[in-house]
């Protein structure tokens, strides 16, 4: 792995084993995050974004769920080779995570300050008073007014925006080298969302932290990310820098996501553009390209064979038959929907 990358994931496969069969939630995912940079992982609900982030932290609940294959290299070491004790030293200290809903992630029986201080005591070995002082300092850093007062309050006494700031304070308390943010603004109103994103961006710049941003909001991607991985049904279908994703998207799914966003500088007549159909059941995935049943360009080869993630330009890849030689050899006009 290049020293430029703090995280390098190769061939990651995570499955859940149920009475109805195996669910391949993450099915052969490859991506890397440069030091100090932000990777956005975007896609519809159920595409495998959150399971990818939980797999990196080895937080998949066994035995129902399991990372069945792949490599997760953090600073050159494969996290899948680490023991549970070694992973506990890494989580919170070197890699931290901001979860979607702070009310279900924070402990309702502990004050906000104690929850921050606990992480500091465990990972940085500080005594109770210095750890508490740093917890108050962290609340101040994330923009919470009267941090000494708020540190003594419980999560239910704070607003949703403040609770999310507490989560950010916990995740950054030990100066992690990689921060994973799993849809950190989903439950917040637009004004608070903008404040939280600006806070994360500023803290990332100050601390030099690398960031993995999990989201379904392409507006968040445009504002926060350097590189983007678009996921669909457990696979990455497009991988490129953020400018390319918005100005020259290649995969039909990425194009569909972008077309479904209202354009502020255009008059919208009629209904907004939508992607037809729905995400297939994880128990009945298409034999070929998983997006083929919903794709307006699908041909026979798309329904029969799954395309590989093909490099189209430097640092740009797409999983689509349209960008292969085989596509040109297919008879013109053949469409699986006709």
mmCIF file of C-alpha atoms in Angstrom:
data_model
loop_
_atom_site.group_PDB
_atom_site.id
_atom_site.type_symbol
_atom_site.label_atom_id
_atom_site.label_comp_id
_atom_site.label_asym_id
_atom_site.label_seq_id
_atom_site.Cartn_x
_atom_site.Cartn_y
_atom_site.Cartn_z
ATOM 1 C CA UNK A 1 0.000 0.000 0.000
ATOM 2 C CA UNK A 2 1.231 3.497 -0.865
ATOM 3 C CA UNK A 3 2.149 5.727 2.090
ATOM 4 C CA UNK A 4 -0.257 8.284 0.574
ATOM 5 C CA UNK A 5 -3.210 6.129 1.654
ATOM 6 C CA UNK A 6 -4.272 5.742 5.262
ATOM 7 C CA UNK A 7 -6.930 3.136 4.377
ATOM 8 C CA UNK A 8 -6.851 0.651 1.510
ATOM 9 C CA UNK A 9 -9.740 -1.810 1.187
ATOM 10 C CA UNK A 10 -9.492 -4.689 -1.281
ATOM 11 C CA UNK A 11 -12.088 -7.309 -2.203
ATOM 12 C CA UNK A 12 -14.185 -6.713 0.933
ATOM 13 C CA UNK A 13 -17.092 -9.146 1.272
ATOM 14 C CA UNK A 14 -19.494 -9.036 4.205
ATOM 15 C CA UNK A 15 -22.483 -11.379 4.416
ATOM 16 C CA UNK A 16 -25.385 -12.047 6.752
ATOM 17 C CA UNK A 17 -26.576 -15.614 7.139
ATOM 18 C CA UNK A 18 -30.335 -15.972 7.643
ATOM 19 C CA UNK A 19 -32.906 -18.747 7.520
ATOM 20 C CA UNK A 20 -33.753 -17.633 3.974
ATOM 21 C CA UNK A 21 -30.142 -17.739 2.797
ATOM 22 C CA UNK A 22 -27.017 -15.607 2.549
ATOM 23 C CA UNK A 23 -27.326 -11.855 2.097
ATOM 24 C CA UNK A 24 -24.227 -10.451 0.375
ATOM 25 C CA UNK A 25 -24.452 -6.972 1.871
ATOM 26 C CA UNK A 26 -20.974 -5.980 0.675
ATOM 27 C CA UNK A 27 -19.802 -7.967 -2.307
ATOM 28 C CA UNK A 28 -16.232 -7.353 -3.442
ATOM 29 C CA UNK A 29 -15.602 -3.691 -2.650
ATOM 30 C CA UNK A 30 -12.309 -1.872 -3.358
ATOM 31 C CA UNK A 31 -11.460 1.709 -2.374
ATOM 32 C CA UNK A 32 -8.721 3.776 -0.746
ATOM 33 C CA UNK A 33 -8.580 6.997 1.280
ATOM 34 C CA UNK A 34 -5.654 9.396 1.021
ATOM 35 C CA UNK A 35 -4.232 10.969 4.153
ATOM 36 C CA UNK A 36 -6.110 14.154 5.023
ATOM 37 C CA UNK A 37 -8.657 13.634 2.233
ATOM 38 C CA UNK A 38 -12.355 12.741 2.159
ATOM 39 C CA UNK A 39 -13.984 9.802 0.396
ATOM 40 C CA UNK A 40 -17.750 9.903 -0.024
ATOM 41 C CA UNK A 41 -19.655 6.621 -0.282
ATOM 42 C CA UNK A 42 -23.073 7.293 -1.776
ATOM 43 C CA UNK A 43 -26.097 5.222 -2.775
ATOM 44 C CA UNK A 44 -29.695 4.368 -1.950
ATOM 45 C CA UNK A 45 -30.679 2.786 1.360
ATOM 46 C CA UNK A 46 -29.659 -0.862 1.369
ATOM 47 C CA UNK A 47 -26.754 -0.389 -1.027
ATOM 48 C CA UNK A 48 -24.173 -1.487 1.568
ATOM 49 C CA UNK A 49 -22.722 1.864 2.651
ATOM 50 C CA UNK A 50 -23.121 1.492 6.410
ATOM 51 C CA UNK A 51 -22.151 -2.190 6.398
ATOM 52 C CA UNK A 52 -18.936 -1.199 4.609
ATOM 53 C CA UNK A 53 -18.083 1.276 7.382
ATOM 54 C CA UNK A 54 -18.974 -1.196 10.143
ATOM 55 C CA UNK A 55 -16.817 -3.818 8.422
ATOM 56 C CA UNK A 56 -13.818 -1.461 8.505
ATOM 57 C CA UNK A 57 -14.237 -1.131 12.277
ATOM 58 C CA UNK A 58 -14.960 -4.866 12.675
ATOM 59 C CA UNK A 59 -18.326 -4.096 14.281
ATOM 60 C CA UNK A 60 -20.368 -6.658 12.320
ATOM 61 C CA UNK A 61 -22.418 -8.736 14.756
ATOM 62 C CA UNK A 62 -21.370 -12.384 14.610
ATOM 63 C CA UNK A 63 -22.345 -15.139 13.994
ATOM 64 C CA UNK A 64 -25.239 -13.810 11.858
ATOM 65 C CA UNK A 65 -22.919 -11.382 10.105
ATOM 66 C CA UNK A 66 -19.339 -11.948 9.027
ATOM 67 C CA UNK A 67 -16.594 -10.431 6.903
ATOM 68 C CA UNK A 68 -16.048 -13.455 4.675
ATOM 69 C CA UNK A 69 -13.229 -12.190 2.464
ATOM 70 C CA UNK A 70 -10.974 -9.274 1.593
ATOM 71 C CA UNK A 71 -8.349 -7.037 3.157
ATOM 72 C CA UNK A 72 -8.690 -3.810 5.171
ATOM 73 C CA UNK A 73 -5.274 -2.160 5.368
ATOM 74 C CA UNK A 74 -5.013 0.703 7.857
ATOM 75 C CA UNK A 75 -1.599 2.352 7.865
ATOM 76 C CA UNK A 76 -0.229 -0.755 6.135
ATOM 77 C CA UNK A 77 -1.654 -3.337 8.569
ATOM 78 C CA UNK A 78 -4.595 -5.626 7.779
ATOM 79 C CA UNK A 79 -7.313 -5.003 10.382
ATOM 80 C CA UNK A 80 -8.806 -8.434 9.679
ATOM 81 C CA UNK A 81 -5.667 -9.979 11.186
ATOM 82 C CA UNK A 82 -6.080 -8.075 14.462
ATOM 83 C CA UNK A 83 -7.395 -9.668 17.644
ATOM 84 C CA UNK A 84 -10.468 -8.264 19.396
ATOM 85 C CA UNK A 85 -8.220 -6.697 22.030
ATOM 86 C CA UNK A 86 -6.070 -5.021 19.361
ATOM 87 C CA UNK A 87 -9.193 -3.692 17.609
ATOM 88 C CA UNK A 88 -10.464 -2.136 20.845
ATOM 89 C CA UNK A 89 -7.232 -0.129 21.015
ATOM 90 C CA UNK A 90 -7.724 1.039 17.429
ATOM 91 C CA UNK A 91 -11.414 1.991 17.674
ATOM 92 C CA UNK A 92 -11.903 5.453 19.127
ATOM 93 C CA UNK A 93 -8.169 6.027 19.310
ATOM 94 C CA UNK A 94 -7.006 5.725 15.689
ATOM 95 C CA UNK A 95 -10.330 5.252 13.871
ATOM 96 C CA UNK A 96 -13.539 6.869 15.156
ATOM 97 C CA UNK A 97 -17.116 6.866 13.927
ATOM 98 C CA UNK A 98 -20.003 9.325 14.040
ATOM 99 C CA UNK A 99 -23.231 7.329 13.912
ATOM 100 C CA UNK A 100 -26.495 8.301 12.202
ATOM 101 C CA UNK A 101 -28.732 8.877 15.212
ATOM 102 C CA UNK A 102 -27.055 10.246 18.359
ATOM 103 C CA UNK A 103 -30.051 9.524 20.592
ATOM 104 C CA UNK A 104 -29.589 5.780 20.041
ATOM 105 C CA UNK A 105 -25.785 5.984 20.143
ATOM 106 C CA UNK A 106 -25.329 7.998 23.315
ATOM 107 C CA UNK A 107 -25.805 6.363 26.711
ATOM 108 C CA UNK A 108 -28.919 7.927 28.325
ATOM 109 C CA UNK A 109 -27.705 7.085 31.840
ATOM 110 C CA UNK A 110 -24.400 9.002 31.621
ATOM 111 C CA UNK A 111 -23.800 12.732 31.326
ATOM 112 C CA UNK A 112 -22.419 13.988 28.022
ATOM 113 C CA UNK A 113 -19.141 14.986 29.642
ATOM 114 C CA UNK A 114 -18.682 11.555 31.218
ATOM 115 C CA UNK A 115 -19.180 9.843 27.851
ATOM 116 C CA UNK A 116 -16.430 11.950 26.293
ATOM 117 C CA UNK A 117 -14.147 11.592 29.309
ATOM 118 C CA UNK A 118 -14.574 7.809 29.334
ATOM 119 C CA UNK A 119 -13.056 7.525 25.850
ATOM 120 C CA UNK A 120 -10.174 9.792 26.869
ATOM 121 C CA UNK A 121 -9.433 7.790 30.040
ATOM 122 C CA UNK A 122 -9.469 4.469 28.178
ATOM 123 C CA UNK A 123 -7.343 5.441 25.198
ATOM 124 C CA UNK A 124 -5.121 8.242 26.485
ATOM 125 C CA UNK A 125 -4.727 6.914 30.040
ATOM 126 C CA UNK A 126 -5.564 10.253 31.656
ATOM 127 C CA UNK A 127 -6.833 10.441 35.226
ATOM 128 C CA UNK A 128 -10.395 11.468 36.002
ATOM 129 C CA UNK A 129 -9.899 15.261 36.449
ATOM 130 C CA UNK A 130 -7.675 15.852 33.366
ATOM 131 C CA UNK A 131 -10.016 13.657 31.276
ATOM 132 C CA UNK A 132 -13.037 15.687 32.423
ATOM 133 C CA UNK A 133 -11.247 18.963 31.646
ATOM 134 C CA UNK A 134 -10.460 17.714 28.147
ATOM 135 C CA UNK A 135 -14.092 16.620 27.687
ATOM 136 C CA UNK A 136 -15.243 20.165 28.478
ATOM 137 C CA UNK A 137 -12.591 21.477 26.083
ATOM 138 C CA UNK A 138 -13.913 19.162 23.342
ATOM 139 C CA UNK A 139 -17.472 20.442 23.845
ATOM 140 C CA UNK A 140 -16.158 23.963 23.433
ATOM 141 C CA UNK A 141 -14.229 22.908 20.318
ATOM 142 C CA UNK A 142 -17.377 21.597 18.624
ATOM 143 C CA UNK A 143 -19.232 24.830 19.278
ATOM 144 C CA UNK A 144 -21.486 23.971 22.235
ATOM 145 C CA UNK A 145 -22.208 27.077 24.358
ATOM 146 C CA UNK A 146 -21.662 26.892 28.144
ATOM 147 C CA UNK A 147 -19.633 23.659 27.798
ATOM 148 C CA UNK A 148 -19.115 23.284 31.577
ATOM 149 C CA UNK A 149 -22.904 23.246 32.072
ATOM 150 C CA UNK A 150 -23.638 20.999 29.073
ATOM 151 C CA UNK A 151 -21.005 18.485 30.163
ATOM 152 C CA UNK A 152 -23.078 17.790 33.292
ATOM 153 C CA UNK A 153 -26.317 17.304 31.361
ATOM 154 C CA UNK A 154 -27.760 14.070 29.937
ATOM 155 C CA UNK A 155 -28.407 13.502 26.199
ATOM 156 C CA UNK A 156 -32.201 13.924 26.533
ATOM 157 C CA UNK A 157 -31.640 17.451 27.859
ATOM 158 C CA UNK A 158 -29.978 18.569 24.623
ATOM 159 C CA UNK A 159 -31.360 19.337 21.163
ATOM 160 C CA UNK A 160 -30.687 17.032 18.210
ATOM 161 C CA UNK A 161 -27.987 19.345 16.862
ATOM 162 C CA UNK A 162 -26.227 19.508 20.228
ATOM 163 C CA UNK A 163 -26.379 15.724 20.633
ATOM 164 C CA UNK A 164 -24.726 15.326 17.243
ATOM 165 C CA UNK A 165 -22.011 17.757 18.336
ATOM 166 C CA UNK A 166 -21.466 15.614 21.436
ATOM 167 C CA UNK A 167 -21.052 12.578 19.168
ATOM 168 C CA UNK A 168 -18.479 14.491 17.132
ATOM 169 C CA UNK A 169 -16.673 15.517 20.335
ATOM 170 C CA UNK A 170 -16.506 11.852 21.431
ATOM 171 C CA UNK A 171 -15.215 10.731 18.032
ATOM 172 C CA UNK A 172 -12.503 13.417 17.915
ATOM 173 C CA UNK A 173 -11.484 13.347 21.589
ATOM 174 C CA UNK A 174 -8.444 11.132 20.935
ATOM 175 C CA UNK A 175 -7.376 12.841 17.677
ATOM 176 C CA UNK A 176 -8.102 9.861 15.373
ATOM 177 C CA UNK A 177 -6.308 9.605 12.048
ATOM 178 C CA UNK A 178 -9.473 8.369 10.295
ATOM 179 C CA UNK A 179 -13.023 9.531 10.992
ATOM 180 C CA UNK A 180 -16.033 7.634 9.614
ATOM 181 C CA UNK A 181 -19.216 9.723 9.462
ATOM 182 C CA UNK A 182 -22.302 7.590 8.790
ATOM 183 C CA UNK A 183 -24.968 10.023 7.570
ATOM 184 C CA UNK A 184 -24.224 12.382 10.474
ATOM 185 C CA UNK A 185 -26.903 14.932 9.524
ATOM 186 C CA UNK A 186 -29.830 12.693 8.506
ATOM 187 C CA UNK A 187 -32.104 13.543 11.459
ATOM 188 C CA UNK A 188 -31.288 17.273 11.543
ATOM 189 C CA UNK A 189 -32.999 20.231 9.911
ATOM 190 C CA UNK A 190 -31.295 22.017 7.027
ATOM 191 C CA UNK A 191 -29.797 24.872 9.074
ATOM 192 C CA UNK A 192 -28.282 22.565 11.702
ATOM 193 C CA UNK A 193 -27.110 20.189 8.963
ATOM 194 C CA UNK A 194 -25.104 22.978 7.346
ATOM 195 C CA UNK A 195 -23.556 23.898 10.699
ATOM 196 C CA UNK A 196 -22.554 20.289 11.449
ATOM 197 C CA UNK A 197 -20.980 19.801 8.008
ATOM 198 C CA UNK A 198 -19.058 23.053 8.341
ATOM 199 C CA UNK A 199 -17.902 21.970 11.799
ATOM 200 C CA UNK A 200 -16.648 18.591 10.515
ATOM 201 C CA UNK A 201 -14.877 20.265 7.609
ATOM 202 C CA UNK A 202 -13.152 22.831 9.847
ATOM 203 C CA UNK A 203 -12.094 20.225 12.424
ATOM 204 C CA UNK A 204 -10.783 17.978 9.664
ATOM 205 C CA UNK A 205 -8.706 20.854 8.319
ATOM 206 C CA UNK A 206 -7.343 21.737 11.784
ATOM 207 C CA UNK A 207 -6.560 18.171 12.854
ATOM 208 C CA UNK A 208 -5.513 16.723 9.465
ATOM 209 C CA UNK A 209 -7.955 13.840 9.854
ATOM 210 C CA UNK A 210 -8.909 11.612 6.919
ATOM 211 C CA UNK A 211 -12.667 11.223 6.465
ATOM 212 C CA UNK A 212 -15.021 8.562 5.113
ATOM 213 C CA UNK A 213 -18.415 10.206 4.575
ATOM 214 C CA UNK A 214 -21.363 7.814 4.236
ATOM 215 C CA UNK A 215 -24.407 9.537 2.753
ATOM 216 C CA UNK A 216 -27.295 9.350 0.304
ATOM 217 C CA UNK A 217 -27.252 13.142 -0.113
ATOM 218 C CA UNK A 218 -25.339 14.251 -3.201
ATOM 219 C CA UNK A 219 -25.362 17.826 -1.911
ATOM 220 C CA UNK A 220 -23.267 16.669 1.056
ATOM 221 C CA UNK A 221 -20.947 14.844 -1.361
ATOM 222 C CA UNK A 222 -20.416 17.992 -3.446
ATOM 223 C CA UNK A 223 -19.564 20.052 -0.367
ATOM 224 C CA UNK A 224 -17.408 17.614 1.584
ATOM 225 C CA UNK A 225 -15.687 15.041 -0.628
ATOM 226 C CA UNK A 226 -12.552 14.723 -2.741
ATOM 227 C CA UNK A 227 -13.280 11.248 -4.161
ATOM 228 C CA UNK A 228 -16.620 9.461 -4.506
ATOM 229 C CA UNK A 229 -17.583 5.779 -4.587
ATOM 230 C CA UNK A 230 -21.141 5.108 -5.796
ATOM 231 C CA UNK A 231 -22.585 1.860 -4.400
ATOM 232 C CA UNK A 232 -25.491 -0.252 -5.635
ATOM 233 C CA UNK A 233 -26.544 -3.661 -4.264
ATOM 234 C CA UNK A 234 -23.314 -4.208 -2.362
ATOM 235 C CA UNK A 235 -20.950 -3.243 -5.191
ATOM 236 C CA UNK A 236 -19.176 -0.059 -6.215
ATOM 237 C CA UNK A 237 -20.500 0.904 -9.656
ATOM 238 C CA UNK A 238 -18.483 4.109 -10.133
ATOM 239 C CA UNK A 239 -15.374 5.564 -8.496
ATOM 240 C CA UNK A 240 -13.970 8.986 -9.399
ATOM 241 C CA UNK A 241 -13.065 12.421 -8.079
ATOM 242 C CA UNK A 242 -15.989 14.582 -7.018
ATOM 243 C CA UNK A 243 -15.726 16.975 -9.985
ATOM 244 C CA UNK A 244 -15.930 14.111 -12.489
ATOM 245 C CA UNK A 245 -18.930 12.578 -10.733
ATOM 246 C CA UNK A 246 -20.903 15.814 -11.099
ATOM 247 C CA UNK A 247 -19.690 16.991 -14.505
ATOM 248 C CA UNK A 248 -19.104 13.729 -16.379
ATOM 249 C CA UNK A 249 -20.835 10.784 -14.637
ATOM 250 C CA UNK A 250 -20.581 7.524 -16.544
ATOM 251 C CA UNK A 251 -22.665 4.820 -14.876
ATOM 252 C CA UNK A 252 -26.425 4.999 -15.635
ATOM 253 C CA UNK A 253 -27.171 4.695 -11.914
ATOM 254 C CA UNK A 254 -24.985 7.704 -11.059
ATOM 255 C CA UNK A 255 -26.617 9.664 -13.884
ATOM 256 C CA UNK A 256 -30.050 8.683 -12.554
ATOM 257 C CA UNK A 257 -29.180 9.873 -9.038
ATOM 258 C CA UNK A 258 -27.963 13.221 -10.361
ATOM 259 C CA UNK A 259 -30.970 13.678 -12.670
ATOM 260 C CA UNK A 260 -33.343 13.152 -9.724
ATOM 261 C CA UNK A 261 -31.979 16.246 -7.944
ATOM 262 C CA UNK A 262 -34.009 19.436 -8.572
ATOM 263 C CA UNK A 263 -31.953 22.080 -10.383
ATOM 264 C CA UNK A 264 -32.216 25.491 -8.744
ATOM 265 C CA UNK A 265 -31.451 27.345 -11.982
ATOM 266 C CA UNK A 266 -34.067 25.500 -14.076
ATOM 267 C CA UNK A 267 -37.859 25.619 -14.193
ATOM 268 C CA UNK A 268 -39.256 22.222 -13.278
ATOM 269 C CA UNK A 269 -42.302 21.226 -15.309
ATOM 270 C CA UNK A 270 -44.189 18.103 -14.333
ATOM 271 C CA UNK A 271 -42.722 15.380 -12.153
ATOM 272 C CA UNK A 272 -39.081 15.130 -11.133
ATOM 273 C CA UNK A 273 -36.949 12.562 -12.906
ATOM 274 C CA UNK A 274 -36.899 9.175 -11.180
ATOM 275 C CA UNK A 275 -35.017 5.914 -11.531
ATOM 276 C CA UNK A 276 -37.664 3.359 -12.590
ATOM 277 C CA UNK A 277 -38.234 0.198 -10.574
ATOM 278 C CA UNK A 278 -36.771 -0.549 -7.162
ATOM 279 C CA UNK A 279 -33.668 -2.062 -5.600
ATOM 280 C CA UNK A 280 -33.853 -5.877 -6.025
ATOM 281 C CA UNK A 281 -34.240 -8.213 -3.059
ATOM 282 C CA UNK A 282 -30.860 -9.307 -1.638
ATOM 283 C CA UNK A 283 -32.149 -12.895 -1.922
ATOM 284 C CA UNK A 284 -32.942 -12.501 -5.648
ATOM 285 C CA UNK A 285 -30.139 -10.448 -7.168
ATOM 286 C CA UNK A 286 -29.998 -10.306 -10.975
ATOM 287 C CA UNK A 287 -27.623 -12.772 -12.606
ATOM 288 C CA UNK A 288 -25.884 -10.069 -14.631
ATOM 289 C CA UNK A 289 -25.517 -6.353 -13.899
ATOM 290 C CA UNK A 290 -27.520 -5.622 -10.769
ATOM 291 C CA UNK A 291 -28.784 -2.359 -12.204
ATOM 292 C CA UNK A 292 -29.844 -3.900 -15.552
ATOM 293 C CA UNK A 293 -33.566 -4.293 -14.672
ATOM 294 C CA UNK A 294 -33.758 -0.524 -14.055
ATOM 295 C CA UNK A 295 -31.318 0.649 -16.740
ATOM 296 C CA UNK A 296 -32.603 2.396 -19.900
ATOM 297 C CA UNK A 297 -29.523 1.258 -21.863
ATOM 298 C CA UNK A 298 -29.514 -2.425 -20.879
ATOM 299 C CA UNK A 299 -28.751 -5.029 -23.550
ATOM 300 C CA UNK A 300 -28.671 -8.798 -23.492
ATOM 301 C CA UNK A 301 -25.130 -8.972 -22.121
ATOM 302 C CA UNK A 302 -26.163 -6.807 -19.151
ATOM 303 C CA UNK A 303 -28.801 -9.313 -18.062
ATOM 304 C CA UNK A 304 -26.499 -12.310 -18.471
ATOM 305 C CA UNK A 305 -23.098 -11.242 -17.146
ATOM 306 C CA UNK A 306 -21.890 -9.061 -14.282
ATOM 307 C CA UNK A 307 -19.400 -6.418 -15.515
ATOM 308 C CA UNK A 308 -16.085 -5.802 -13.761
ATOM 309 C CA UNK A 309 -15.068 -2.432 -12.333
ATOM 310 C CA UNK A 310 -13.189 -1.082 -15.368
ATOM 311 C CA UNK A 311 -10.723 1.796 -15.281
ATOM 312 C CA UNK A 312 -11.767 4.446 -17.833
ATOM 313 C CA UNK A 313 -9.416 7.300 -16.963
ATOM 314 C CA UNK A 314 -6.731 7.920 -14.342
ATOM 315 C CA UNK A 315 -8.326 7.330 -10.911
ATOM 316 C CA UNK A 316 -11.729 6.761 -12.544
ATOM 317 C CA UNK A 317 -13.504 3.401 -12.723
ATOM 318 C CA UNK A 318 -16.991 2.261 -13.749
ATOM 319 C CA UNK A 319 -18.825 -1.067 -13.556
ATOM 320 C CA UNK A 320 -20.767 -0.997 -16.835
ATOM 321 C CA UNK A 321 -20.641 -2.950 -20.097
ATOM 322 C CA UNK A 322 -20.977 0.310 -22.074
ATOM 323 C CA UNK A 323 -17.313 1.070 -21.383
ATOM 324 C CA UNK A 324 -15.951 -2.264 -22.617
ATOM 325 C CA UNK A 325 -15.071 -3.637 -26.039
ATOM 326 C CA UNK A 326 -17.768 -6.271 -25.620
ATOM 327 C CA UNK A 327 -20.431 -3.580 -25.698
ATOM 328 C CA UNK A 328 -19.429 -2.510 -29.207
ATOM 329 C CA UNK A 329 -19.640 -6.091 -30.387
ATOM 330 C CA UNK A 330 -23.226 -6.430 -29.250
ATOM 331 C CA UNK A 331 -25.909 -6.031 -31.894
ATOM 332 C CA UNK A 332 -27.197 -2.448 -31.948
ATOM 333 C CA UNK A 333 -30.670 -1.948 -30.545
ATOM 334 C CA UNK A 334 -30.833 -5.059 -28.381
ATOM 335 C CA UNK A 335 -32.514 -4.192 -25.093
ATOM 336 C CA UNK A 336 -33.587 -6.495 -22.317
ATOM 337 C CA UNK A 337 -36.786 -4.504 -21.859
ATOM 338 C CA UNK A 338 -38.009 -4.917 -25.414
#
